[in-house]
Short mmCIF file of C-alpha atoms and ligand atoms in Angstrom, two decimals:
data_model
loop_
_atom_site.label_atom_id
_atom_site.label_comp_id
_atom_site.label_asym_id
_atom_site.label_seq_id
_atom_site.Cartn_x
_atom_site.Cartn_y
_atom_site.Cartn_z
CA UNK A 7 -15.82 -20.49 32.57
CA UNK A 8 -13.65 -21.26 35.58
CA UNK A 9 -10.44 -19.32 36.11
CA UNK A 10 -8.27 -22.35 35.39
CA UNK A 11 -9.66 -23.35 32.00
CA UNK A 12 -8.11 -20.92 29.57
CA UNK A 13 -9.80 -21.34 26.21
CA UNK A 14 -6.61 -20.64 24.32
CA UNK A 15 -4.24 -22.59 26.55
CA UNK A 16 -3.53 -25.20 23.88
CA UNK A 17 -3.25 -23.05 20.79
CA UNK A 18 -4.30 -24.67 17.57
CA UNK A 19 -1.26 -24.22 15.29
CA UNK A 20 -3.54 -24.43 12.28
CA UNK A 21 -5.89 -21.64 13.41
CA UNK A 22 -6.49 -19.29 10.48
CA UNK A 23 -5.41 -16.16 12.29
CA UNK A 24 -2.05 -17.37 13.58
CA UNK A 25 -0.22 -16.89 10.32
CA UNK A 26 -2.72 -14.84 8.37
CA UNK A 27 -1.86 -11.93 6.11
CA UNK A 28 -4.46 -9.35 7.09
CA UNK A 29 -5.18 -6.48 4.73
CA UNK A 30 -6.36 -3.23 6.27
CA UNK A 31 -9.08 -1.41 4.36
CA UNK A 32 -9.57 2.27 5.17
CA UNK A 33 -12.95 2.24 3.49
CA UNK A 34 -13.38 5.87 2.55
CA UNK A 35 -10.11 5.78 0.62
CA UNK A 36 -10.28 2.30 -0.90
CA UNK A 37 -12.70 2.47 -3.84
CA UNK A 38 -15.83 4.52 -4.49
CA UNK A 39 -18.79 2.66 -5.99
CA UNK A 40 -21.40 5.44 -6.12
CA UNK A 41 -19.40 8.40 -7.43
CA UNK A 42 -19.59 10.67 -4.36
CA UNK A 43 -15.82 10.78 -3.94
CA UNK A 44 -15.92 8.65 -0.78
CA UNK A 45 -14.93 4.99 -0.78
CA UNK A 46 -17.72 2.60 0.12
CA UNK A 47 -18.84 -1.01 0.39
CA UNK A 48 -19.91 -1.15 -3.25
CA UNK A 49 -16.37 -0.12 -4.24
CA UNK A 50 -14.81 -2.64 -1.88
CA UNK A 51 -17.05 -5.47 -3.12
CA UNK A 52 -16.15 -4.67 -6.71
CA UNK A 53 -12.46 -4.88 -5.81
CA UNK A 54 -12.61 -8.14 -3.86
CA UNK A 55 -11.06 -10.00 -6.82
CA UNK A 56 -8.03 -7.69 -6.51
CA UNK A 57 -7.61 -8.64 -2.85
CA UNK A 58 -8.09 -12.29 -3.61
CA UNK A 59 -5.47 -12.06 -6.35
CA UNK A 60 -3.09 -10.26 -3.98
CA UNK A 61 -3.40 -13.31 -1.77
CA UNK A 62 -4.49 -12.01 1.60
CA UNK A 63 -6.28 -14.15 4.18
CA UNK A 64 -8.42 -11.56 5.94
CA UNK A 65 -9.66 -7.99 5.67
CA UNK A 66 -9.76 -5.61 8.63
CA UNK A 67 -12.01 -2.63 8.02
CA UNK A 68 -11.61 0.60 9.92
CA UNK A 69 -14.91 1.70 11.55
CA UNK A 70 -17.79 1.49 9.07
CA UNK A 71 -20.52 2.72 11.40
CA UNK A 72 -22.68 5.84 11.11
CA UNK A 73 -20.39 8.69 12.08
CA UNK A 74 -20.14 12.47 11.75
CA UNK A 75 -16.50 11.74 10.75
CA UNK A 76 -14.93 14.08 13.28
CA UNK A 77 -12.15 11.47 13.48
CA UNK A 78 -12.54 9.50 10.26
CA UNK A 79 -15.22 7.19 11.72
CA UNK A 80 -13.55 6.66 15.12
CA UNK A 81 -16.42 8.79 16.41
CA UNK A 82 -19.14 6.14 16.25
CA UNK A 83 -22.76 7.30 16.40
CA UNK A 84 -24.34 3.82 16.18
CA UNK A 85 -22.40 0.59 16.73
CA UNK A 86 -25.07 -1.55 15.08
CA UNK A 87 -25.41 0.00 11.64
CA UNK A 88 -23.38 1.15 8.63
CA UNK A 89 -22.43 4.72 7.73
CA UNK A 90 -24.86 5.74 4.94
CA UNK A 91 -22.09 7.12 2.73
CA UNK A 92 -20.47 3.64 2.95
CA UNK A 93 -23.65 1.64 2.27
CA UNK A 94 -26.17 -0.37 4.25
CA UNK A 95 -26.16 -3.15 6.80
CA UNK A 96 -27.49 -5.50 4.11
CA UNK A 97 -24.50 -4.63 1.92
CA UNK A 98 -22.14 -5.26 4.83
CA UNK A 99 -23.67 -8.71 5.24
CA UNK A 100 -23.29 -9.36 1.53
CA UNK A 101 -19.68 -8.22 1.70
CA UNK A 102 -18.97 -10.65 4.56
CA UNK A 103 -20.55 -13.50 2.59
CA UNK A 104 -18.68 -12.63 -0.62
CA UNK A 105 -15.36 -12.41 1.21
CA UNK A 106 -16.03 -15.77 2.84
CA UNK A 107 -16.83 -17.28 -0.54
CA UNK A 108 -13.33 -16.22 -1.64
CA UNK A 109 -11.79 -17.72 1.50
CA UNK A 110 -11.20 -14.28 3.04
CA UNK A 111 -12.02 -13.66 6.72
CA UNK A 112 -13.43 -10.32 7.90
CA UNK A 113 -12.49 -8.21 10.89
CA UNK A 114 -14.38 -5.16 12.08
CA UNK A 115 -13.11 -2.33 14.26
CA UNK A 116 -14.83 -1.68 17.59
CA UNK A 117 -14.16 1.60 19.40
CA UNK A 118 -14.88 1.04 23.10
CA UNK A 119 -13.05 3.96 24.69
CA UNK A 120 -15.35 6.62 23.30
CA UNK A 121 -18.40 7.18 21.14
CA UNK A 122 -19.60 10.17 19.16
CA UNK A 123 -21.25 13.26 20.61
CA UNK A 124 -24.02 12.48 18.10
CA UNK A 125 -24.64 9.04 19.58
CA UNK A 126 -28.10 8.64 21.20
CA UNK A 127 -26.61 7.78 24.59
CA UNK A 128 -24.63 11.01 24.66
CA UNK A 129 -27.50 13.17 23.48
CA UNK A 130 -29.71 11.63 26.17
CA UNK A 131 -27.00 12.28 28.74
CA UNK A 132 -26.97 15.96 27.81
CA UNK A 133 -30.76 16.20 28.08
CA UNK A 134 -31.03 14.24 31.32
CA UNK A 135 -28.65 16.57 33.18
CA UNK A 136 -26.22 16.24 36.11
CA UNK A 137 -26.64 13.29 38.45
CA UNK A 138 -28.77 11.28 35.99
CA UNK A 139 -28.09 7.61 35.16
CA UNK A 140 -27.67 8.72 31.52
CA UNK A 141 -24.66 10.84 32.52
CA UNK A 142 -23.17 7.86 34.37
CA UNK A 143 -22.48 6.19 31.02
CA UNK A 144 -19.86 8.88 30.37
CA UNK A 145 -17.36 10.74 32.52
CA UNK A 146 -19.08 13.96 33.51
CA UNK A 147 -17.65 15.95 36.39
CA UNK A 148 -18.02 19.37 38.00
CA UNK A 149 -15.30 21.88 37.15
CA UNK A 150 -12.80 23.46 39.50
CA UNK A 151 -12.73 27.11 40.51
CA UNK A 152 -15.43 29.16 42.24
CA UNK A 153 -17.86 28.87 39.35
CA UNK A 154 -16.60 25.52 38.05
CA UNK A 155 -15.03 27.35 35.14
CA UNK A 156 -11.83 25.29 35.18
CA UNK A 157 -11.71 21.71 33.88
CA UNK A 158 -11.92 18.99 36.57
CA UNK A 159 -8.23 18.14 36.09
CA UNK A 160 -5.32 18.94 33.79
CA UNK A 161 -5.49 15.90 31.52
CA UNK A 162 -4.62 16.68 27.92
CA UNK A 163 -6.29 15.24 24.83
CA UNK A 164 -4.11 12.87 22.79
CA UNK A 165 -4.98 15.04 19.78
CA UNK A 166 -3.87 18.21 21.61
CA UNK A 167 -5.64 20.68 23.90
CA UNK A 168 -7.54 19.92 27.09
CA UNK A 169 -9.26 16.52 27.52
CA UNK A 170 -12.40 18.17 28.92
CA UNK A 171 -15.25 20.11 27.33
CA UNK A 172 -17.90 22.02 29.23
CA UNK A 173 -21.61 21.61 28.46
CA UNK A 174 -24.41 24.17 28.80
CA UNK A 175 -25.38 23.24 32.38
CA UNK A 176 -21.79 23.77 33.56
CA UNK A 177 -20.56 20.16 33.88
CA UNK A 178 -17.56 18.93 31.95
CA UNK A 179 -17.10 15.64 30.11
CA UNK A 180 -13.89 13.76 29.42
CA UNK A 181 -12.64 13.03 25.92
CA UNK A 182 -9.15 11.58 25.58
CA UNK A 183 -9.36 12.35 21.85
CA UNK A 184 -11.49 15.04 20.12
CA UNK A 185 -14.41 16.79 21.91
CA UNK A 186 -16.71 14.96 19.49
CA UNK A 187 -15.51 11.66 21.06
CA UNK A 188 -16.83 11.51 24.65
CA UNK A 189 -15.23 8.74 26.73
CA UNK A 190 -17.42 5.99 28.15
CA UNK A 191 -17.48 5.17 31.83
CA UNK A 192 -16.24 1.58 31.97
CA UNK A 193 -16.94 1.40 35.70
CA UNK A 194 -20.63 1.32 34.74
CA UNK A 195 -21.89 -2.27 34.16
CA UNK A 196 -24.34 -0.92 31.58
CA UNK A 197 -21.37 0.06 29.35
CA UNK A 198 -19.83 -3.40 29.80
CA UNK A 199 -23.09 -5.09 28.81
CA UNK A 200 -23.66 -2.78 25.87
CA UNK A 201 -20.33 -3.72 24.30
CA UNK A 202 -20.87 -7.44 24.87
CA UNK A 203 -24.08 -7.00 22.94
CA UNK A 204 -22.30 -5.07 20.16
CA UNK A 205 -19.73 -7.86 19.84
CA UNK A 206 -22.52 -10.44 19.54
CA UNK A 207 -24.27 -8.26 16.97
CA UNK A 208 -21.26 -8.47 14.64
CA UNK A 209 -20.30 -12.05 15.42
CA UNK A 210 -23.92 -12.99 14.63
CA UNK A 211 -23.44 -11.34 11.25
CA UNK A 212 -20.42 -13.50 10.54
CA UNK A 213 -17.42 -11.29 11.23
CA UNK A 214 -14.41 -13.39 12.19
CA UNK A 215 -12.57 -10.92 14.33
CA UNK A 216 -12.70 -7.65 16.21
CA UNK A 217 -9.94 -5.05 16.18
CA UNK A 218 -10.12 -3.23 19.51
CA UNK A 219 -9.38 0.48 19.21
CA UNK A 220 -7.30 2.27 21.86
CA UNK A 221 -7.55 -0.87 23.93
CA UNK A 222 -5.33 0.18 26.83
CA UNK A 223 -7.16 3.42 27.65
CA UNK A 224 -10.60 2.32 28.87
CA UNK A 225 -10.07 2.39 32.65
CA UNK A 226 -9.35 5.72 34.31
CA UNK A 227 -8.16 6.79 37.72
CA UNK A 228 -10.00 10.08 37.86
CA UNK A 229 -7.85 11.29 40.75
CA UNK A 230 -4.59 10.49 38.98
CA UNK A 231 -2.33 12.77 36.99
CA UNK A 232 -1.13 12.62 33.41
CA UNK A 233 -1.10 9.68 31.04
CA UNK A 234 -0.52 7.17 33.81
CA UNK A 235 -3.99 7.87 35.11
CA UNK A 236 -5.59 6.41 32.00
CA UNK A 237 -3.00 4.25 30.24
CA UNK A 238 -2.85 0.53 30.88
CA UNK A 239 -4.58 0.41 34.27
CA UNK A 240 -4.96 -3.12 35.60
CA UNK A 241 -8.74 -2.99 35.40
CA UNK A 242 -8.74 -3.14 31.59
CA UNK A 243 -7.90 -6.84 31.73
CA UNK A 244 -11.26 -7.73 33.31
CA UNK A 245 -12.92 -6.03 30.35
CA UNK A 246 -11.05 -8.18 27.83
CA UNK A 247 -11.64 -11.35 29.83
CA UNK A 248 -15.33 -10.57 29.43
CA UNK A 249 -14.87 -9.97 25.69
CA UNK A 250 -12.99 -13.26 25.33
CA UNK A 251 -15.88 -15.08 26.97
CA UNK A 252 -18.20 -13.55 24.37
CA UNK A 253 -15.85 -14.55 21.53
CA UNK A 254 -15.71 -18.09 22.90
CA UNK A 255 -19.50 -18.36 22.52
CA UNK A 256 -18.73 -18.57 18.79
CA UNK A 257 -16.47 -20.72 16.63
CA UNK A 258 -13.03 -19.41 15.82
CA UNK A 259 -13.54 -15.67 16.38
CA UNK A 260 -10.67 -13.49 17.43
CA UNK A 261 -9.82 -10.30 19.31
CA UNK A 262 -6.94 -8.10 18.10
CA UNK A 263 -5.74 -5.31 20.33
CA UNK A 264 -4.51 -1.87 19.42
CA UNK A 265 -2.17 -1.62 22.40
CA UNK A 266 0.55 1.04 22.13
CA UNK A 267 2.78 0.33 25.14
CA UNK A 268 6.54 0.67 25.29
CA UNK A 269 6.81 -1.95 28.04
CA UNK A 270 6.74 -5.43 26.45
CA UNK A 271 5.91 -7.12 29.74
CA UNK A 272 2.84 -4.95 30.21
CA UNK A 273 1.93 -5.49 26.55
CA UNK A 274 2.14 -9.26 27.01
CA UNK A 275 -0.52 -9.17 29.72
CA UNK A 276 -3.13 -8.41 27.04
CA UNK A 277 -2.22 -11.66 25.28
CA UNK A 278 -2.82 -13.97 28.20
CA UNK A 279 -4.82 -16.98 27.05
CA UNK A 280 -8.12 -15.67 28.42
CA UNK A 281 -7.76 -12.17 26.90
CA UNK A 282 -6.93 -11.13 23.32
CA UNK A 283 -5.69 -13.50 20.64
CA UNK A 284 -3.17 -11.09 19.12
CA UNK A 285 -2.14 -7.43 19.19
CA UNK A 286 -0.42 -5.13 16.73
CA UNK A 287 3.35 -4.98 16.98
CA UNK A 288 3.98 -1.25 17.11
CA UNK A 289 7.51 -1.65 18.39
CA UNK A 290 8.45 -3.20 15.03
CA UNK A 291 6.49 -0.55 13.13
CA UNK A 292 8.25 2.31 14.93
CA UNK A 293 11.71 0.74 14.68
CA UNK A 294 14.39 2.49 12.65
CA UNK A 295 15.93 0.85 9.56
CA UNK A 296 18.87 -0.49 11.53
CA UNK A 297 19.94 -4.12 11.79
CA UNK A 298 20.69 -4.12 15.52
CA UNK A 299 17.49 -2.27 16.42
CA UNK A 300 15.34 -4.50 14.24
CA UNK A 301 16.95 -7.64 15.60
CA UNK A 302 16.31 -6.46 19.14
CA UNK A 303 12.69 -5.71 18.27
CA UNK A 304 12.17 -9.11 16.63
CA UNK A 305 13.84 -11.00 19.48
CA UNK A 306 11.85 -9.17 22.13
CA UNK A 307 8.66 -9.78 20.19
CA UNK A 308 9.33 -13.50 19.96
CA UNK A 309 10.36 -13.71 23.60
CA UNK A 310 7.14 -11.97 24.63
CA UNK A 311 4.79 -14.03 22.49
CA UNK A 312 6.15 -17.58 22.37
CA UNK A 313 5.71 -18.37 26.09
CA UNK A 314 2.10 -17.19 25.85
CA UNK A 315 1.34 -19.26 22.77
CA UNK A 316 0.22 -16.05 21.05
CA UNK A 317 1.39 -15.44 17.48
CA UNK A 318 3.50 -12.31 16.99
CA UNK A 319 2.31 -9.80 14.42
CA UNK A 320 4.37 -7.74 11.98
CA UNK A 321 3.12 -4.31 11.00
CA UNK A 322 4.88 -1.81 8.74
CA UNK A 323 2.08 0.72 8.40
CA UNK A 324 -1.50 1.64 9.12
CA UNK A 325 -3.87 4.61 8.82
CA UNK A 326 -2.20 6.47 11.69
CA UNK A 327 1.45 6.44 10.63
CA UNK A 328 3.78 7.70 7.91
CA UNK A 329 3.88 5.56 4.77
CA UNK A 330 6.98 3.28 4.79
CA UNK A 331 8.38 4.50 1.45
CA UNK A 332 8.57 8.03 2.86
CA UNK A 333 9.70 7.01 6.35
CA UNK A 334 12.55 4.81 5.14
CA UNK A 335 13.83 7.47 2.73
CA UNK A 336 14.60 9.90 5.56
CA UNK A 337 17.79 10.36 7.53
CA UNK A 338 15.82 9.38 10.65
CA UNK A 339 13.87 6.24 9.74
CA UNK A 340 12.07 5.69 13.05
CA UNK A 341 8.42 6.59 13.67
CA UNK A 342 7.07 8.54 16.62
CA UNK A 343 3.55 9.95 17.00
CA UNK A 344 4.93 12.87 18.97
CA UNK A 345 7.10 13.92 16.03
CA UNK A 346 5.90 12.67 12.67
CA UNK A 347 8.86 14.34 10.89
CA UNK A 348 6.44 15.81 8.40
CA UNK A 349 8.31 17.48 5.57
CA UNK A 350 11.69 16.04 6.57
CA UNK A 351 13.47 15.35 3.25
CA UNK A 352 13.00 11.83 1.98
CA UNK A 353 14.86 10.13 -0.87
CA UNK A 354 12.12 8.30 -2.82
CA UNK A 355 14.42 5.75 -4.48
CA UNK A 356 16.12 4.85 -1.19
CA UNK A 357 12.77 4.76 0.61
CA UNK A 358 11.30 2.40 -1.96
CA UNK A 359 14.31 0.12 -1.89
CA UNK A 360 14.14 -0.19 1.87
CA UNK A 361 10.36 -0.55 1.92
CA UNK A 362 10.69 -3.46 -0.50
CA UNK A 363 13.32 -5.10 1.69
CA UNK A 364 11.24 -4.41 4.82
CA UNK A 365 8.24 -6.09 3.17
CA UNK A 366 10.21 -9.29 2.58
CA UNK A 367 11.51 -9.15 6.15
CA UNK A 368 8.02 -8.72 7.65
CA UNK A 369 6.55 -11.42 5.41
CA UNK A 370 9.24 -13.94 6.38
CA UNK A 371 8.80 -13.58 10.15
CA UNK A 372 6.70 -16.10 12.06
CA UNK A 373 3.15 -15.06 12.96
CA UNK A 374 0.55 -12.72 11.52
CA UNK A 375 1.18 -9.97 8.98
CA UNK A 376 -0.70 -6.72 8.44
CA UNK A 377 -0.71 -4.87 5.12
CA UNK A 378 -2.26 -1.41 5.03
CA UNK A 379 -3.98 -0.54 1.75
CA UNK A 380 -1.59 1.14 -0.63
CA UNK A 381 1.46 -0.38 1.07
CA UNK A 382 1.39 -3.05 -1.66
CA UNK A 383 1.52 -0.21 -4.23
CA UNK A 384 4.41 1.52 -2.48
CA UNK A 385 2.41 4.72 -2.10
CA UNK A 386 4.35 7.55 -0.47
CA UNK A 387 2.99 9.83 2.24
CA UNK A 388 1.28 12.82 0.60
CA UNK A 389 2.83 15.73 2.47
CA UNK A 390 1.64 18.65 0.36
CA UNK A 391 -2.13 18.39 0.79
CA UNK A 392 -3.74 21.84 0.80
CA UNK A 393 -4.28 22.86 4.42
CA UNK A 394 -7.94 23.70 3.84
CA UNK A 395 -8.61 20.10 2.81
CA UNK A 396 -6.99 18.49 5.83
CA UNK A 397 -9.54 16.56 7.87
CA UNK A 398 -7.56 14.94 10.64
CA UNK A 399 -8.59 16.55 13.97
CA UNK A 400 -4.92 16.54 14.96
CA UNK A 401 -4.35 19.40 12.49
CA UNK A 402 -6.78 21.74 14.24
CA UNK A 403 -6.21 20.46 17.80
CA UNK A 404 -2.44 20.92 17.50
CA UNK A 405 -2.98 24.56 16.57
CA UNK A 406 -1.96 23.76 12.98
CA UNK A 407 1.48 22.58 14.04
CA UNK A 408 0.99 18.86 13.27
CA UNK A 409 -0.64 18.11 9.89
CA UNK A 410 -1.72 14.73 11.21
CA UNK A 411 -2.56 11.57 9.32
CA UNK A 412 -4.34 12.60 6.12
CA UNK A 413 -1.16 12.02 4.11
CA UNK A 414 -1.44 8.23 4.49
CA UNK A 415 -5.19 8.24 3.82
CA UNK A 416 -5.29 9.58 0.26
CA UNK A 417 -7.67 7.55 -1.99
CA UNK A 418 -6.00 4.68 -3.85
CA UNK A 419 -4.98 4.94 -7.51
CA UNK A 420 -6.48 2.01 -9.42
CA UNK A 421 -6.05 2.78 -13.11
CA UNK A 422 -5.68 5.41 -15.80
CA UNK A 423 -3.40 8.40 -16.33
CA UNK A 424 -4.97 11.08 -14.20
CA UNK A 425 -6.95 11.57 -10.99
CA UNK A 426 -9.25 10.05 -9.84
CA UNK A 427 -7.30 7.06 -11.21
CA UNK A 428 -10.33 4.77 -11.28
CA UNK A 429 -11.07 5.42 -7.59
CA UNK A 430 -14.64 6.32 -8.59
CA UNK A 431 -16.56 8.68 -10.83
CA UNK A 432 -16.46 11.67 -8.45
CA UNK A 433 -13.69 13.85 -7.13
CA UNK A 434 -11.93 11.98 -4.32
CA UNK A 435 -12.34 13.46 -0.81
CA UNK A 436 -8.59 14.07 -0.71
CA UNK A 437 -6.69 14.89 -3.92
CA UNK A 438 -4.35 12.30 -5.41
CA UNK A 439 -0.92 13.41 -6.70
CA UNK A 440 -0.75 13.31 -10.53
CA UNK A 441 2.52 11.31 -10.25
CA UNK A 442 0.48 8.39 -8.96
CA UNK A 443 -0.21 7.46 -12.56
CA UNK A 444 2.97 5.39 -12.34
CA UNK A 445 1.72 3.66 -9.19
CA UNK A 446 -1.78 2.51 -10.16
CA UNK A 447 -2.78 -1.07 -9.43
CA UNK A 448 -3.29 -1.52 -13.16
CA UNK A 449 0.25 -0.46 -14.09
CA UNK A 450 1.81 -2.44 -11.27
CA UNK A 451 -0.09 -5.68 -11.85
CA UNK A 452 1.46 -5.81 -15.33
CA UNK A 453 5.00 -5.05 -14.15
CA UNK A 454 7.07 -7.96 -12.80
CA UNK A 455 9.37 -5.53 -10.97
CA UNK A 456 6.60 -3.56 -9.22
CA UNK A 457 5.92 -3.35 -5.50
CA UNK A 458 2.54 -4.99 -6.14
CA UNK A 459 4.18 -7.99 -7.83
CA UNK A 460 6.66 -8.26 -4.96
CA UNK A 461 3.80 -8.34 -2.43
CA UNK A 462 1.73 -10.78 -4.46
CA UNK A 463 4.65 -13.17 -4.97
CA UNK A 464 5.80 -12.80 -1.37
CA UNK A 465 2.32 -13.43 -0.02
CA UNK A 466 1.95 -16.54 -2.18
CA UNK A 467 5.28 -18.01 -1.07
CA UNK A 468 4.54 -17.06 2.51
CA UNK A 469 1.21 -18.90 2.34
CA UNK A 470 2.86 -21.97 0.87
CA UNK A 471 5.98 -22.05 3.02
CA UNK A 472 5.70 -19.88 6.12
CA UNK A 473 2.98 -18.59 8.45
CA UNK A 474 3.26 -19.12 12.20
CA UNK A 475 6.21 -20.90 13.84
CA UNK A 476 9.70 -19.97 14.95
CA UNK A 477 13.04 -18.91 13.46
CA UNK A 478 16.75 -19.55 13.95
CA UNK A 479 19.18 -16.67 13.50
CA UNK A 480 22.17 -17.03 11.16
CA UNK A 481 25.26 -14.89 11.58
CA UNK A 482 26.07 -13.54 8.13
CA UNK A 483 27.83 -10.30 8.97
CA UNK A 484 27.48 -6.92 10.61
CA UNK A 485 24.46 -4.95 9.46
CA UNK A 486 22.82 -8.09 8.10
CA UNK A 487 19.70 -9.81 9.40
CA UNK A 488 19.48 -13.46 8.45
CA UNK A 489 17.30 -16.25 9.77
CA UNK A 490 16.03 -19.64 8.79
CA UNK A 491 12.44 -20.82 9.07
CA UNK A 492 11.40 -24.42 9.78
CA UNK A 493 10.33 -24.94 6.19
CA UNK A 494 13.89 -24.39 5.02
CA UNK A 495 13.48 -20.84 3.82
CA UNK A 496 16.23 -18.38 4.68
CA UNK A 497 15.61 -14.65 4.71
CA UNK A 498 18.63 -12.34 4.44
CA UNK A 499 18.31 -8.56 4.68
CA UNK A 500 21.35 -6.38 4.11
CA UNK A 501 21.06 -3.12 6.05
CA UNK A 502 24.79 -2.43 5.81
CA UNK A 503 26.54 -0.19 3.33
CA UNK A 504 28.40 -2.93 1.37
CA UNK A 505 27.18 -5.92 -0.63
CA UNK A 506 27.43 -9.23 1.24
CA UNK A 507 27.83 -12.88 0.25
CA UNK A 508 24.85 -15.13 0.80
CA UNK A 509 24.79 -18.21 3.01
CA UNK A 510 24.82 -21.52 1.17
CA UNK A 511 21.57 -22.11 -0.68
CA UNK A 512 19.94 -24.06 -3.44
CA UNK A 513 18.12 -21.23 -5.18
CA UNK A 514 16.88 -17.68 -4.80
CA UNK A 515 13.10 -17.70 -4.38
CA UNK A 516 12.54 -13.97 -4.31
CA UNK A 517 14.61 -10.79 -4.06
CA UNK A 518 13.47 -7.27 -3.24
CA UNK A 519 15.86 -5.81 -5.83
CA UNK A 520 18.60 -6.79 -8.29
CA UNK A 521 21.63 -8.73 -7.03
CA UNK A 522 25.19 -7.55 -7.60
CA UNK A 523 26.54 -10.71 -9.18
CA UNK A 524 26.12 -13.27 -6.43
CA UNK A 525 26.24 -10.65 -3.69
CA UNK A 526 23.30 -9.04 -1.89
CA UNK A 527 23.43 -5.24 -2.23
CA UNK A 528 22.73 -2.74 0.50
CA UNK A 529 19.05 -2.26 1.50
CA UNK A 530 18.01 -5.42 -0.27
CA UNK A 531 16.39 -8.61 1.01
CA UNK A 532 16.34 -12.08 -0.42
CA UNK A 533 14.51 -15.34 0.28
CA UNK A 534 16.61 -18.46 -0.26
CA UNK A 535 15.62 -22.05 -0.55
CA UNK A 536 17.98 -24.48 1.19
CA UNK A 537 18.09 -28.24 0.94
C1 GLC B 6 -6.85 4.69 17.30
C2 GLC B 6 -7.11 4.78 15.81
C3 GLC B 6 -7.00 6.20 15.39
C4 GLC B 6 -8.03 7.01 16.15
C5 GLC B 6 -7.88 6.83 17.65
C6 GLC B 6 -9.08 7.35 18.39
O1 GLC B 6 -5.55 5.02 17.62
O2 GLC B 6 -6.25 3.92 15.12
O3 GLC B 6 -7.18 6.37 14.02
O4 GLC B 6 -7.91 8.37 15.83
O5 GLC B 6 -7.76 5.47 18.00
O6 GLC B 6 -10.19 6.52 18.18
#
């Protein structure tokens, strides 16, 4: 491909991914088919009718590869197979085919920054010793100090503690996350080729998209200091240009970046037409429940994406962040990895009200939408898990100061009055709160006022009326977000303290909560049809 022919330069407005609602499946907590307490492909396949009924267009699965689970599967031991507790490669292929038969696309998660210390490449690197080509696939270095007893530099792991671990022969290897997740050396062409081959392996099996984990971290300046030495270095873009070329060998396959960067201009570089197709909007996810802040976030997002022809994405939650119902019920409604506000009091009724309004806001915006499993059930963060059951490496690596992300990863409640709530026959790998009997999919599917029904109705209307495109702001009042979409739908969200009057409209299509006469109450959103 020549440098001037960008494959995505004339975006196809009808492309499936531009306006898709993408449902995130955290497999080990979704549904358990074999009774071992761990969600799996059999459980997911049995629940495909639920996802089809919910009305999503694609499923993104967190890593499903063989893994010692030091970081919930983000420590991949083999990129070309399926974790045995999840199922087999044949089952994965059947899942892809069954999803396709229902009109649902599939997206798999590739982790290119690091592998697992149980991966063959890493074990061979340990055996082969210093100076070997096997070690060149990773970032091994000699230590500092007379006997090399100090790490090569002071970089810290994102999960806490030093980013280096020493091996028996005295060398150290870099791991930006847990020690069980050694970082690859992306300056080595063998690593580049290996991942091109992994992409083809999954595209050949029919997956429609790749979610790229920790996408901004792959290139390192080993002489640099602090986060700047490994975050968003210019060299990463060559890697994704190579990945885009691989995707273009196939029909209609996409790359989605996990790119956490505060600087929107730097973020936009990943969405150039010869790099990724889309990336998660973490600015929106982290934004406080505040009209001015949300408007700024939405406007910046649109301004960043529209000139590039890349669809924006709208994300309220995922497997790494606090559940919206809990987050929005707190006095401080923003999200920050550095301070998860664990245990900060949260008003459940207020949180639910706002989460419902936020869902209608996110669904009405132009572009792609992500829904993390359980968000459609309004599950809260589980903050009182017994410490001895916590599995997130952040808990241990932070010296037990940060409980980490297990609270948003508790197995889903499907049906019944008590745990395991139809999750599977065995005891779930994390305990479910008994109060979740009111939140099961079964209860909610039968309740017209439930969060599930709101999501299902919203997703249907969104599919019929919205998707990708643009918006025009309407000025309705202070503390109110209001905009009109091309199809004639108006979304109004009242984040102020007082009820507000609605702009002129023909009918109310959907509301996140009851109206106060003809006025929209605080923390409520409404979709209006106009003539
Ligand atoms: C990403 C994943 C997260 C994981 C980390 C390391 O941020 O979303 O769950 O722990 O990468 O792979």
